[in-house]
C-alpha cells in the first residue's frame, strides 16, 4: 500500500468517515465537538442515506475498496463526488495517484486533490501540497490545463446544487411545523441495527440534515479543523514554487 493511500485512509478512519459517514460528534480527532451532537441512528438510516447520495456512495465506495473491488470503488467515489463530497474526491485523487481501479495519472490525481481542497479544508490542502511537490513540470502544466473540465462537472457551484435537489425533495414531504419549531417530546421511529428505534422528532428534522446551507456549515465544522492523532501527511511545500489551484 502506498504512503499516500495509507494517509488518506487513516484520515477518513480517524474522522469516523468510513464505516459510519454520519459526522459523529465524538471520536473524530478534532479539538472541539459540534455544539449539538448528531443522532447516529438517524444518520445511518436508509431514509437519510437515500437523500444524501454524497455519503451513501462514499460509504459504498469504501466498502468496495476494502473488499478489493477497486474499479467499482472508483466509480462509486466519482458518484459521491458529483454531490460535492470532498472525502470521496480525495479518494478519487488517491486512486489516480496509485493506479488503483483506474490507470495511474498523477496529473489528474492532482486536479482531483485540488478539487477536494476547494473549500480550504486543512487536511486536503496538505495532501494537495504534497502531490504538487512530487509532480514534474510537464505534469504541473497538464494539471493546470485539465483542471477546468473537472471543475465544470464536480466543482461546488454545480455539485452542491445536485445535492440540494435531493435535500429539497425530502423537504417537500415536511409539514409546515417541521421546518420550524418541533416539540422534542414527539417521537419518530427510524431503522436501526436492532430494528426500529424511537428518536425525538426534532432530531429527525434537524436543519443540518435537510437544508443545504446548514448541511455544508456542518461539514465545515468537521473538516476545517486540523486532525490530531492521524498519520503524517508528509512534507508539504517541498516543491519549487507555490502550489497553484488547477485552472478553472
Coordinates of C-alpha atoms in Angstrom, one line a residue:
X1 CA 0.0 0.0 0.0
X2 CA 1.4 3.4 -0.9
X3 CA 2.1 6.1 1.6
X4 CA -0.5 8.4 0.0
X5 CA -3.3 5.9 0.3
X6 CA -2.3 5.0 3.9
X7 CA -2.6 8.6 4.8
X8 CA -5.9 9.3 3.1
X9 CA -7.4 6.2 4.5
X10 CA -6.1 6.9 8.0
X11 CA -7.6 10.4 7.9
X12 CA -11.0 9.1 7.0
X13 CA -10.8 6.4 9.6
X14 CA -9.9 8.9 12.3
X15 CA -12.9 11.0 11.4
X16 CA -15.3 8.1 11.5
X17 CA -16.0 8.6 7.8
X18 CA -15.6 5.0 6.5
X19 CA -18.0 2.6 8.3
X20 CA -20.4 5.3 9.5
X21 CA -20.0 8.5 7.4
X22 CA -22.5 10.3 9.6
X23 CA -20.5 13.0 11.3
X24 CA -20.3 11.6 14.8
X25 CA -19.8 14.2 17.5
X26 CA -17.1 12.3 19.3
X27 CA -14.0 10.3 18.4
X28 CA -13.2 12.4 15.4
X29 CA -9.8 13.6 16.5
X30 CA -11.0 17.2 16.3
X31 CA -10.3 19.8 19.0
X32 CA -13.9 20.5 19.6
X33 CA -17.2 18.7 19.0
X34 CA -20.2 20.4 17.4
X35 CA -22.4 22.2 19.9
X36 CA -25.3 19.8 19.2
X37 CA -24.5 16.1 18.8
X38 CA -25.8 14.3 15.8
X39 CA -28.1 11.3 16.3
X40 CA -26.3 8.4 14.6
X41 CA -29.4 6.2 14.4
X42 CA -30.9 8.8 12.1
X43 CA -27.8 9.5 10.1
X44 CA -27.2 5.8 9.4
X45 CA -30.8 5.1 8.4
X46 CA -31.9 4.2 4.9
X47 CA -34.1 7.3 4.6
X48 CA -31.2 9.6 5.5
X49 CA -28.8 7.9 3.1
X50 CA -31.3 7.9 0.2
X51 CA -31.4 11.6 0.3
X52 CA -27.7 12.0 1.0
X53 CA -26.1 10.3 -2.0
X54 CA -22.8 12.0 -1.2
X55 CA -22.5 9.9 2.0
X56 CA -24.2 6.8 0.6
X57 CA -21.9 6.5 -2.5
X58 CA -18.8 7.3 -0.4
X59 CA -19.8 4.6 2.2
X60 CA -20.4 2.1 -0.6
X61 CA -17.2 3.0 -2.4
X62 CA -15.1 2.4 0.7
X63 CA -16.8 -0.9 1.3
X64 CA -15.9 -2.0 -2.3
X65 CA -12.4 -0.6 -1.9
X66 CA -11.8 -2.6 1.3
X67 CA -13.1 -5.7 -0.4
X68 CA -10.6 -5.2 -3.2
X69 CA -13.1 -4.2 -5.9
X70 CA -11.1 -1.1 -6.8
X71 CA -12.7 -0.4 -10.2
X72 CA -16.2 -0.4 -8.6
X73 CA -15.0 1.6 -5.7
X74 CA -13.6 4.2 -8.1
X75 CA -17.0 4.5 -9.8
X76 CA -18.8 5.0 -6.5
X77 CA -16.4 7.6 -5.3
X78 CA -16.9 9.5 -8.5
X79 CA -20.7 9.3 -8.0
X80 CA -20.3 10.7 -4.5
X81 CA -18.0 13.4 -5.9
X82 CA -20.9 14.6 -8.1
X83 CA -22.7 15.5 -5.0
X84 CA -19.8 17.7 -3.6
X85 CA -18.4 15.0 -1.3
X86 CA -14.8 16.2 -0.6
X87 CA -13.5 13.0 1.1
X88 CA -14.7 11.0 -2.0
X89 CA -13.0 13.4 -4.3
X90 CA -9.8 12.9 -2.3
X91 CA -10.1 9.1 -2.7
X92 CA -10.6 9.6 -6.5
X93 CA -7.3 11.6 -6.4
X94 CA -5.6 8.9 -4.4
X95 CA -6.7 6.1 -6.7
X96 CA -5.4 8.1 -9.7
X97 CA -2.1 8.6 -7.9
X98 CA -1.7 5.0 -7.1
X99 CA -3.3 3.5 -10.2
X100 CA -5.9 1.5 -8.1
X101 CA -9.1 0.7 -10.1
X102 CA -8.0 3.2 -12.8
X103 CA -4.9 3.8 -14.8
X104 CA -2.4 5.9 -12.9
X105 CA -2.4 9.5 -13.8
X106 CA -0.6 11.9 -11.5
X107 CA -1.8 14.9 -13.5
X108 CA -5.5 14.0 -12.8
X109 CA -4.6 13.0 -9.3
X110 CA -3.5 16.5 -8.5
X111 CA -6.6 18.0 -10.2
X112 CA -8.9 15.9 -8.1
X113 CA -7.0 16.6 -4.9
X114 CA -7.1 20.3 -5.8
X115 CA -10.9 19.8 -6.1
X116 CA -11.0 18.1 -2.7
X117 CA -9.2 21.1 -1.3
X118 CA -11.7 23.6 -2.9
X119 CA -13.1 24.7 0.5
X120 CA -9.8 25.1 2.1
X121 CA -10.0 22.1 4.5
X122 CA -6.5 21.8 6.0
X123 CA -6.1 18.1 5.6
X124 CA -6.8 18.1 1.8
X125 CA -4.7 21.3 1.3
X126 CA -1.8 19.3 2.9
X127 CA -2.3 16.4 0.5
X128 CA -2.5 18.8 -2.4
X129 CA 0.8 20.4 -1.4
X130 CA 2.4 17.0 -1.1
X131 CA 1.2 15.9 -4.6
X132 CA 2.4 19.1 -6.2
X133 CA 5.8 18.8 -4.7
X134 CA 6.2 15.4 -6.5
X135 CA 4.9 16.4 -9.9
X136 CA 7.2 17.0 -12.9
X137 CA 7.0 20.3 -14.7
X138 CA 5.1 18.5 -17.5
X139 CA 2.6 17.1 -15.0
X140 CA 2.1 20.5 -13.4
X141 CA 1.3 22.1 -16.8
X142 CA -1.1 19.2 -17.5
X143 CA -2.9 19.8 -14.2
X144 CA -3.3 23.4 -14.9
X145 CA -4.7 22.7 -18.4
X146 CA -7.1 19.9 -17.4
X147 CA -8.5 21.3 -14.2
X148 CA -11.3 23.3 -15.9
X149 CA -13.2 20.4 -17.3
X150 CA -13.2 18.6 -13.9
X151 CA -14.3 21.6 -12.0
X152 CA -17.1 22.3 -14.5
X153 CA -18.5 18.8 -13.7
X154 CA -17.6 18.4 -10.0
X155 CA -16.9 21.8 -8.5
X156 CA -19.1 23.1 -5.7
X157 CA -21.2 25.5 -7.8
X158 CA -22.7 22.6 -9.7
X159 CA -22.2 19.7 -7.3
X160 CA -23.8 21.4 -4.3
X161 CA -26.9 22.1 -6.4
X162 CA -27.2 18.4 -7.2
X163 CA -27.2 17.6 -3.5
X164 CA -29.6 20.5 -2.8
X165 CA -32.0 18.9 -5.3
X166 CA -32.1 15.7 -3.3
X167 CA -32.5 17.6 0.0
X168 CA -35.3 19.7 -1.4
X169 CA -37.2 16.5 -2.5
X170 CA -37.1 15.4 1.1
X171 CA -38.1 18.8 2.5
X172 CA -41.2 18.7 0.2
X173 CA -42.5 15.9 2.4
X174 CA -42.3 18.0 5.6
X175 CA -45.4 19.7 7.1
X176 CA -45.1 23.4 8.0
X177 CA -44.2 23.0 11.6
X178 CA -41.4 20.5 10.9
X179 CA -39.2 23.1 9.2
X180 CA -39.6 25.4 12.2
X181 CA -40.2 24.6 15.8
X182 CA -40.8 20.9 16.5
X183 CA -41.6 19.7 20.0
X184 CA -38.7 17.5 21.3
X185 CA -41.3 15.4 23.2
X186 CA -42.7 13.9 19.9
X187 CA -41.1 10.7 18.8
X188 CA -40.5 9.1 15.4
X189 CA -39.2 5.6 14.6
X190 CA -36.1 5.1 12.4
X191 CA -34.5 1.9 11.2
X192 CA -31.5 0.8 13.3
X193 CA -29.2 -2.2 13.6
X194 CA -31.7 -3.8 16.0
X195 CA -34.9 -3.0 14.2
X196 CA -36.7 0.3 14.7
X197 CA -35.5 2.9 17.2
X198 CA -37.6 5.8 18.7
X199 CA -35.9 9.2 18.4
X200 CA -37.1 12.7 19.2
X201 CA -38.8 14.0 16.0
X202 CA -37.0 17.4 16.2
X203 CA -33.8 15.4 15.7
X204 CA -35.2 13.7 12.6
X205 CA -35.9 17.2 11.1
X206 CA -32.6 18.7 12.2
X207 CA -31.9 21.6 9.7
X208 CA -28.4 20.3 9.4
X209 CA -29.8 17.2 7.7
X210 CA -32.1 18.8 5.1
X211 CA -31.1 22.4 4.4
X212 CA -28.1 22.9 2.1
X213 CA -26.6 26.0 3.9
X214 CA -26.7 24.3 7.4
X215 CA -25.6 21.0 6.0
X216 CA -22.4 22.4 4.5
X217 CA -21.7 24.5 7.5
X218 CA -22.0 21.3 9.5
X219 CA -19.4 19.7 7.2
X220 CA -17.2 22.7 7.6
X221 CA -17.3 22.2 11.3
X222 CA -15.8 18.8 10.9
X223 CA -13.2 19.4 8.1
X224 CA -11.9 22.9 8.8
X225 CA -10.0 21.9 11.9
X226 CA -6.7 20.1 11.6
X227 CA -6.9 16.5 12.5
X228 CA -4.9 15.3 15.6
X229 CA -3.6 11.8 16.1
X230 CA -3.5 10.9 12.4
X231 CA -0.5 9.7 10.4
X232 CA 1.6 12.4 9.0
X233 CA 0.6 13.6 5.6
X234 CA 4.3 14.2 4.8
X235 CA 6.4 17.2 3.9
X236 CA 4.4 20.0 2.2
X237 CA 5.6 22.9 0.2
X238 CA 8.7 20.9 -0.7
X239 CA 8.5 21.7 -4.4
X240 CA 9.9 24.7 -6.3
X241 CA 7.4 27.4 -6.0
X242 CA 3.9 27.9 -4.6
X243 CA 1.1 25.4 -5.2
X244 CA -1.4 26.8 -7.7
X245 CA -5.0 25.7 -8.0
X246 CA -5.8 23.8 -11.2
X247 CA -7.1 26.1 -13.9
X248 CA -10.8 26.6 -13.5

